[in-house]
Amino acid sequence: MTIEPNVLRRHDRDSPTAVEQAFHTGPLAEAVTTAPDIERRSGLTAQEFAAEYRHLMRPVVLEGHVADWPSVRTWSFDHLAERCGSVHVVVDSYNTEAAREARLGEFVRMLRDNQGDDATPIYLQEWYYQTTAPELAADMPEMDIAQYDFRRNLYGESASTNHQLWLGQRGGVTRLHQDSYSVDVMHAQIVGEKLWYVMAPETELSDTTEADWRKLCEAPETRLMRCVLRPGDVLYLPANWYHRIQLLSDSIGLGRKCLDEQNLPTHIRQRMNELLALLLNPDEVRRNHPELVDVVLMRARSWANRMDLDLSRLRP
Ligand SMILES: O=C(O)CCC(=O)C(=O)O
């Protein structure tokens, strides 16, 4: 088992904590205060978006692109609690110590009770609402610019609309990460404001001596940038860009992933790697990634189902 040389890509317990710390103090904390803004455009057609950004793999904020969505015009936490208050969700699921199950109505009550300067913000991250509250989808109609999502050719229509809602309180943070399986990020802001810091996939942080944040900030390939998303805005980030998100106010956003056909071979290779590691060496996966193994198993099973792979032939 080799250790991942790039600290930013490590999934052990300590590395993501050290990376988050670097956003608060030291060279990275200084660099983010002057990071350039991601370009903002409005009124782009799907063709212009593809030619000027997607094919060139350039991040962009599409200002007001979904401003007419019913969700952007009408949603609030209370609105969602009224419509689907009895639905089960996992709150703070990205924090193993804080993760807990609740109904959506309870979650909204928790937010109301959790006020004051000392309160730790509560965040409902990655809620796959379409399995439990599919009626919400009508308020977030498919975007013309997302039609290229190749997942529908691989997995069928239902998987390509497998989007997540992110609901949280001011101050909530999603730590720096890359999305799995080489999908593009297409994030629509519905309520409130979010600050994003992004870095290019080539960004390196090695810790052979000591993690050198200054070198990372000065390296041209890092391309550190920022943007604030407001209701109706959509952020496009090409596959494998690192992103860290901070809620500037109470916020609701829709995470919609898109697989670009040019990333198809990498996408399949990554999924196969994960599946084969689980099939051939489950004990080693459990030993080396105890914190990830359940989610990896669940994803691999559902992927195998969608691809019609008969796992029973391989394992009892
Ligand atoms: O909004 C957030 O907190 C995280 C969103 C995210 O990581 C994504 O949409 O890929």
Tab-separated table of C-alpha atoms and ligand atoms in Angstrom:
chain	number	residue	atom	x	y	z
A	1	MET	CA	0.000	0.000	0.000
A	2	THR	CA	1.676	3.255	-1.147
A	3	ILE	CA	0.937	6.549	0.567
A	4	GLU	CA	-0.729	9.150	-1.661
A	5	PRO	CA	2.057	11.736	-2.246
A	6	ASN	CA	-0.340	14.677	-2.647
A	7	VAL	CA	-1.668	15.711	0.765
A	8	LEU	CA	-4.734	17.290	-0.885
A	9	ARG	CA	-5.831	13.881	-2.133
A	10	ARG	CA	-5.420	11.955	1.090
A	11	HIS	CA	-8.470	10.606	2.909
A	12	ASP	CA	-6.896	9.744	6.233
A	13	ARG	CA	-8.164	11.454	9.355
A	14	ASP	CA	-5.460	14.116	9.776
A	15	SER	CA	-4.712	15.420	6.263
A	16	PRO	CA	-8.133	17.029	5.566
A	17	THR	CA	-7.966	18.652	9.026
A	18	ALA	CA	-4.509	20.089	8.265
A	19	VAL	CA	-5.741	21.370	4.896
A	20	GLU	CA	-8.764	23.032	6.518
A	21	GLN	CA	-6.457	24.612	9.098
A	22	ALA	CA	-4.407	26.146	6.261
A	23	PHE	CA	-7.487	28.137	5.188
A	24	HIS	CA	-7.457	29.826	8.607
A	25	THR	CA	-3.813	30.630	9.177
A	26	GLY	CA	-0.582	30.870	7.147
A	27	PRO	CA	0.208	31.491	3.459
A	28	LEU	CA	-2.997	29.954	2.080
A	29	ALA	CA	-5.190	31.986	4.452
A	30	GLU	CA	-3.393	35.104	3.160
A	31	ALA	CA	-3.594	34.048	-0.497
A	32	VAL	CA	-7.356	33.482	-0.443
A	33	THR	CA	-7.964	37.090	0.590
A	34	THR	CA	-6.594	38.279	-2.771
A	35	ALA	CA	-7.516	35.294	-4.942
A	36	PRO	CA	-8.952	36.387	-8.315
A	37	ASP	CA	-12.647	35.946	-9.000
A	38	ILE	CA	-13.911	33.204	-11.262
A	39	GLU	CA	-15.252	34.801	-14.423
A	40	ARG	CA	-18.975	35.696	-14.272
A	41	ARG	CA	-21.188	35.646	-17.363
A	42	SER	CA	-24.879	36.102	-17.924
A	43	GLY	CA	-27.204	35.310	-20.802
A	44	LEU	CA	-24.947	32.609	-22.342
A	45	THR	CA	-26.607	30.030	-24.584
A	46	ALA	CA	-25.801	26.342	-24.076
A	47	GLN	CA	-23.692	26.471	-27.253
A	48	GLU	CA	-21.705	29.493	-26.063
A	49	PHE	CA	-21.203	27.881	-22.667
A	50	ALA	CA	-19.883	24.699	-24.312
A	51	ALA	CA	-17.563	26.519	-26.726
A	52	GLU	CA	-16.184	29.154	-24.348
A	53	TYR	CA	-15.989	27.196	-21.080
A	54	ARG	CA	-16.732	23.463	-21.144
A	55	HIS	CA	-14.579	22.519	-24.114
A	56	LEU	CA	-11.776	24.719	-22.756
A	57	MET	CA	-12.286	23.383	-19.221
A	58	ARG	CA	-12.594	26.902	-17.761
A	59	PRO	CA	-14.581	27.492	-14.581
A	60	VAL	CA	-17.362	30.063	-14.862
A	61	VAL	CA	-20.244	31.457	-12.826
A	62	LEU	CA	-23.411	31.724	-14.897
A	63	GLU	CA	-25.075	34.626	-13.216
A	64	GLY	CA	-28.833	34.290	-12.692
A	65	HIS	CA	-28.938	31.249	-14.980
A	66	VAL	CA	-31.688	29.576	-12.907
A	67	ALA	CA	-33.235	32.712	-11.399
A	68	ASP	CA	-36.627	31.672	-12.751
A	69	TRP	CA	-36.637	28.252	-11.048
A	70	PRO	CA	-39.643	27.824	-8.702
A	71	SER	CA	-37.205	26.742	-5.963
A	72	VAL	CA	-35.236	30.006	-6.257
A	73	ARG	CA	-38.427	32.043	-6.144
A	74	THR	CA	-40.253	30.218	-3.328
A	75	TRP	CA	-38.033	28.003	-1.157
A	76	SER	CA	-36.995	28.522	2.453
A	77	PHE	CA	-36.193	26.007	5.210
A	78	ASP	CA	-39.785	26.345	6.505
A	79	HIS	CA	-41.200	25.789	3.044
A	80	LEU	CA	-39.287	22.491	2.758
A	81	ALA	CA	-40.277	21.427	6.285
A	82	GLU	CA	-43.926	21.975	5.391
A	83	ARG	CA	-43.669	20.006	2.173
A	84	CYS	CA	-41.574	17.052	3.295
A	85	GLY	CA	-41.038	17.374	7.061
A	86	SER	CA	-41.358	13.622	7.703
A	87	VAL	CA	-38.571	12.595	5.320
A	88	HIS	CA	-35.483	10.997	6.939
A	89	VAL	CA	-32.129	12.733	6.458
A	90	VAL	CA	-28.626	12.422	7.910
A	91	VAL	CA	-27.465	15.721	9.401
A	92	ASP	CA	-23.751	16.634	9.488
A	93	SER	CA	-23.010	13.418	7.619
A	94	TYR	CA	-19.480	14.617	6.744
A	95	ASN	CA	-18.517	14.627	10.410
A	96	THR	CA	-18.516	11.077	11.793
A	97	GLU	CA	-18.729	12.309	15.377
A	98	ALA	CA	-21.654	14.679	14.758
A	99	ALA	CA	-23.596	12.688	12.121
A	100	ARG	CA	-27.150	11.915	13.221
A	101	GLU	CA	-30.445	10.912	11.696
A	102	ALA	CA	-33.438	13.228	11.848
A	103	ARG	CA	-36.565	14.053	9.954
A	104	LEU	CA	-36.391	17.120	7.773
A	105	GLY	CA	-38.899	18.913	10.017
A	106	GLU	CA	-36.702	18.243	13.064
A	107	PHE	CA	-33.648	19.432	11.163
A	108	VAL	CA	-35.359	22.760	10.443
A	109	ARG	CA	-36.298	23.066	14.136
A	110	MET	CA	-32.665	22.326	15.078
A	111	LEU	CA	-31.560	25.212	12.866
A	112	ARG	CA	-33.999	27.536	14.581
A	113	ASP	CA	-32.745	26.505	18.057
A	114	ASN	CA	-29.060	26.599	17.092
A	115	GLN	CA	-28.432	30.347	17.179
A	116	GLY	CA	-25.824	32.615	18.734
A	117	ASP	CA	-22.135	33.284	18.273
A	118	ASP	CA	-21.029	30.070	20.000
A	119	ALA	CA	-23.320	27.770	18.038
A	120	THR	CA	-21.597	25.299	15.712
A	121	PRO	CA	-23.335	25.580	12.329
A	122	ILE	CA	-25.462	22.604	11.315
A	123	TYR	CA	-25.169	21.323	7.748
A	124	LEU	CA	-27.247	18.790	5.835
A	125	GLN	CA	-24.774	17.789	3.142
A	126	GLU	CA	-25.376	15.715	0.046
A	127	TRP	CA	-29.072	14.973	0.548
A	128	TYR	CA	-30.087	12.661	-2.317
A	129	TYR	CA	-33.605	14.008	-2.137
A	130	GLN	CA	-34.827	12.209	-5.233
A	131	THR	CA	-35.189	8.885	-3.473
A	132	THR	CA	-37.204	10.304	-0.557
A	133	ALA	CA	-38.717	13.586	-1.775
A	134	PRO	CA	-38.895	13.271	-5.578
A	135	GLU	CA	-41.659	15.882	-5.764
A	136	LEU	CA	-39.024	18.599	-5.160
A	137	ALA	CA	-37.394	17.927	-8.539
A	138	ALA	CA	-40.131	19.842	-10.401
A	139	ASP	CA	-38.917	23.035	-8.717
A	140	MET	CA	-35.414	22.575	-10.200
A	141	PRO	CA	-35.989	21.878	-13.894
A	142	GLU	CA	-33.153	20.388	-15.932
A	143	MET	CA	-30.662	22.995	-17.165
A	144	ASP	CA	-30.046	23.367	-20.872
A	145	ILE	CA	-26.300	23.645	-20.198
A	146	ALA	CA	-26.304	20.236	-18.416
A	147	GLN	CA	-27.688	18.212	-21.311
A	148	TYR	CA	-24.241	16.842	-22.068
A	149	ASP	CA	-24.221	14.679	-18.921
A	150	PHE	CA	-23.129	11.325	-20.358
A	151	ARG	CA	-24.288	9.382	-17.305
A	152	ARG	CA	-27.738	8.974	-18.809
A	153	ASN	CA	-26.185	6.925	-21.646
A	154	LEU	CA	-24.358	4.758	-19.110
A	155	TYR	CA	-26.845	4.340	-16.320
A	156	GLY	CA	-30.202	5.510	-17.641
A	157	GLU	CA	-32.246	8.612	-17.026
A	158	SER	CA	-32.787	8.130	-13.272
A	159	ALA	CA	-29.073	8.068	-12.396
A	160	SER	CA	-28.265	11.125	-14.442
A	161	THR	CA	-30.772	13.092	-12.374
A	162	ASN	CA	-29.312	11.827	-9.115
A	163	HIS	CA	-28.628	15.276	-7.660
A	164	GLN	CA	-27.993	16.431	-4.096
A	165	LEU	CA	-29.345	19.270	-2.013
A	166	TRP	CA	-27.070	21.067	0.467
A	167	LEU	CA	-28.893	22.852	3.315
A	168	GLY	CA	-27.000	24.587	6.068
A	169	GLN	CA	-26.421	27.471	8.427
A	170	ARG	CA	-24.182	30.477	8.039
A	171	GLY	CA	-20.597	29.458	8.842
A	172	GLY	CA	-21.034	25.856	7.671
A	173	VAL	CA	-18.074	24.529	5.691
A	174	THR	CA	-17.519	21.738	3.190
A	175	ARG	CA	-13.800	21.066	3.299
A	176	LEU	CA	-11.527	21.095	0.279
A	177	HIS	CA	-12.134	18.041	-1.893
A	178	GLN	CA	-12.336	16.749	-5.444
A	179	ASP	CA	-15.482	14.996	-6.594
A	180	SER	CA	-15.186	11.269	-7.263
A	181	TYR	CA	-15.282	9.686	-10.705
A	182	SER	CA	-14.196	12.687	-12.799
A	183	VAL	CA	-17.580	14.396	-12.993
A	184	ASP	CA	-17.965	18.133	-13.556
A	185	VAL	CA	-19.525	20.254	-10.806
A	186	MET	CA	-22.617	22.237	-11.760
A	187	HIS	CA	-23.828	23.895	-8.566
A	188	ALA	CA	-27.018	25.988	-8.495
A	189	GLN	CA	-27.560	28.393	-5.610
A	190	ILE	CA	-31.192	28.460	-4.472
A	191	VAL	CA	-31.260	30.368	-1.151
A	192	GLY	CA	-28.554	32.511	0.500
A	193	GLU	CA	-24.882	32.980	-0.379
A	194	LYS	CA	-21.888	30.677	-0.527
A	195	LEU	CA	-18.197	31.448	-0.885
A	196	TRP	CA	-16.208	28.979	-2.999
A	197	TYR	CA	-12.432	28.626	-3.205
A	198	VAL	CA	-11.210	26.456	-6.037
A	199	MET	CA	-7.833	25.107	-7.191
A	200	ALA	CA	-6.896	23.334	-10.416
A	201	PRO	CA	-6.516	19.527	-10.525
A	202	GLU	CA	-2.732	19.935	-11.008
A	203	THR	CA	-2.332	21.511	-7.554
A	204	GLU	CA	0.312	19.667	-5.537
A	205	LEU	CA	1.088	19.676	-1.851
A	206	SER	CA	3.810	17.278	-0.889
A	207	ASP	CA	4.944	16.806	2.688
A	208	THR	CA	8.231	15.014	2.178
A	209	THR	CA	9.817	17.649	4.389
A	210	GLU	CA	6.986	19.851	5.637
A	211	ALA	CA	3.809	20.817	3.781
A	212	ASP	CA	4.888	23.870	1.796
A	213	TRP	CA	1.787	26.035	1.487
A	214	ARG	CA	3.736	29.023	0.224
A	215	LYS	CA	5.027	26.975	-2.715
A	216	LEU	CA	1.490	25.773	-3.448
A	217	CYS	CA	0.168	29.364	-3.434
A	218	GLU	CA	2.958	30.591	-5.705
A	219	ALA	CA	2.849	27.700	-8.203
A	220	PRO	CA	1.187	28.860	-11.451
A	221	GLU	CA	-0.582	25.504	-11.829
A	222	THR	CA	-2.556	26.025	-8.599
A	223	ARG	CA	-4.814	28.689	-10.168
A	224	LEU	CA	-6.472	29.531	-6.842
A	225	MET	CA	-9.755	31.403	-7.464
A	226	ARG	CA	-12.895	32.361	-5.602
A	227	CYS	CA	-16.518	33.226	-6.207
A	228	VAL	CA	-19.639	34.053	-4.229
A	229	LEU	CA	-22.769	32.301	-5.446
A	230	ARG	CA	-26.080	34.113	-5.008
A	231	PRO	CA	-29.620	32.847	-5.600
A	232	GLY	CA	-30.079	31.900	-9.239
A	233	ASP	CA	-26.315	31.613	-9.997
A	234	VAL	CA	-24.777	28.398	-11.323
A	235	LEU	CA	-21.096	27.498	-10.943
A	236	TYR	CA	-19.475	25.252	-13.549
A	237	LEU	CA	-16.240	23.600	-12.429
A	238	PRO	CA	-14.540	21.112	-14.741
A	239	ALA	CA	-13.790	17.625	-13.398
A	240	ASN	CA	-11.230	17.216	-10.632
A	241	TRP	CA	-11.010	20.864	-9.597
A	242	TYR	CA	-10.605	21.104	-5.837
A	243	HIS	CA	-13.299	23.090	-4.057
A	244	ARG	CA	-13.972	24.370	-0.542
A	245	ILE	CA	-17.266	25.966	0.363
A	246	GLN	CA	-18.255	28.287	3.191
A	247	LEU	CA	-21.818	29.402	3.836
A	248	LEU	CA	-21.972	33.208	4.102
A	249	SER	CA	-25.619	33.009	5.164
A	250	ASP	CA	-28.152	30.241	5.721
A	251	SER	CA	-28.122	28.506	2.396
A	252	ILE	CA	-29.716	25.947	0.081
A	253	GLY	CA	-27.903	24.749	-3.042
A	254	LEU	CA	-28.311	22.031	-5.633
A	255	GLY	CA	-25.284	19.932	-6.562
A	256	ARG	CA	-25.764	18.604	-10.060
A	257	LYS	CA	-22.930	16.536	-11.517
A	258	CYS	CA	-22.222	16.076	-15.220
A	259	LEU	CA	-20.019	13.499	-16.883
A	260	ASP	CA	-18.305	14.942	-19.935
A	261	GLU	CA	-17.858	12.273	-22.593
A	262	GLN	CA	-14.156	13.119	-22.805
A	263	ASN	CA	-13.820	11.859	-19.207
A	264	LEU	CA	-15.632	8.588	-19.877
A	265	PRO	CA	-12.554	6.297	-19.921
A	266	THR	CA	-11.257	7.785	-16.655
A	267	HIS	CA	-14.715	7.563	-15.074
A	268	ILE	CA	-15.058	3.863	-15.944
A	269	ARG	CA	-11.487	3.090	-14.871
A	270	GLN	CA	-12.037	4.725	-11.468
A	271	ARG	CA	-15.288	2.843	-10.889
A	272	MET	CA	-13.753	-0.456	-11.983
A	273	ASN	CA	-10.706	0.091	-9.766
A	274	GLU	CA	-12.921	0.627	-6.776
A	275	LEU	CA	-15.094	-2.367	-7.536
A	276	LEU	CA	-12.165	-4.688	-8.205
A	277	ALA	CA	-10.368	-3.628	-5.027
A	278	LEU	CA	-13.511	-4.489	-3.081
A	279	LEU	CA	-14.027	-7.781	-4.843
A	280	LEU	CA	-10.451	-8.980	-4.767
A	281	ASN	CA	-9.211	-7.496	-1.549
A	282	PRO	CA	-12.038	-6.394	0.755
A	283	ASP	CA	-9.992	-6.871	3.927
A	284	GLU	CA	-7.220	-4.598	2.775
A	285	VAL	CA	-9.731	-1.934	1.747
A	286	ARG	CA	-11.317	-2.167	5.203
A	287	ARG	CA	-7.925	-1.986	6.921
A	288	ASN	CA	-6.645	0.989	4.935
A	289	HIS	CA	-9.852	3.003	4.588
A	290	PRO	CA	-12.043	2.130	7.562
A	291	GLU	CA	-13.801	5.497	7.367
A	292	LEU	CA	-14.635	5.137	3.674
A	293	VAL	CA	-15.411	1.493	3.302
A	294	ASP	CA	-19.176	1.609	3.925
A	295	VAL	CA	-19.819	4.393	1.497
A	296	VAL	CA	-17.528	2.821	-1.101
A	297	LEU	CA	-19.356	-0.515	-0.732
A	298	MET	CA	-22.735	1.144	-1.099
A	299	ARG	CA	-21.653	3.083	-4.183
A	300	ALA	CA	-20.034	0.033	-5.786
A	301	ARG	CA	-23.147	-2.107	-5.208
A	302	SER	CA	-25.461	0.483	-6.673
A	303	TRP	CA	-23.102	1.042	-9.617
A	304	ALA	CA	-22.878	-2.710	-10.285
A	305	ASN	CA	-26.697	-2.889	-10.230
A	306	ARG	CA	-27.035	-0.061	-12.670
A	307	MET	CA	-24.475	-1.609	-14.996
A	308	ASP	CA	-26.247	-4.957	-14.685
A	309	LEU	CA	-23.120	-6.647	-13.297
A	310	ASP	CA	-23.918	-9.923	-11.611
A	311	LEU	CA	-21.811	-9.801	-8.449
A	312	SER	CA	-23.232	-13.083	-7.165
A	313	ARG	CA	-21.121	-14.894	-9.751
A	314	LEU	CA	-17.966	-13.427	-8.266
A	315	ARG	CA	-18.592	-13.526	-4.548
A	316	PRO	CA	-20.910	-15.516	-2.315
B	1	LIG	O1	-22.158	23.385	-1.184
B	1	LIG	C1	-21.381	22.663	-0.564
B	1	LIG	O2	-21.188	22.763	0.647
B	1	LIG	C2	-20.600	21.618	-1.306
B	1	LIG	C3	-21.033	21.436	-2.728
B	1	LIG	C4	-20.155	20.536	-3.505
B	1	LIG	O3	-19.105	20.089	-3.077
B	1	LIG	C5	-20.551	20.185	-4.871
B	1	LIG	O4	-21.633	20.565	-5.338
B	1	LIG	O5	-19.753	19.467	-5.530
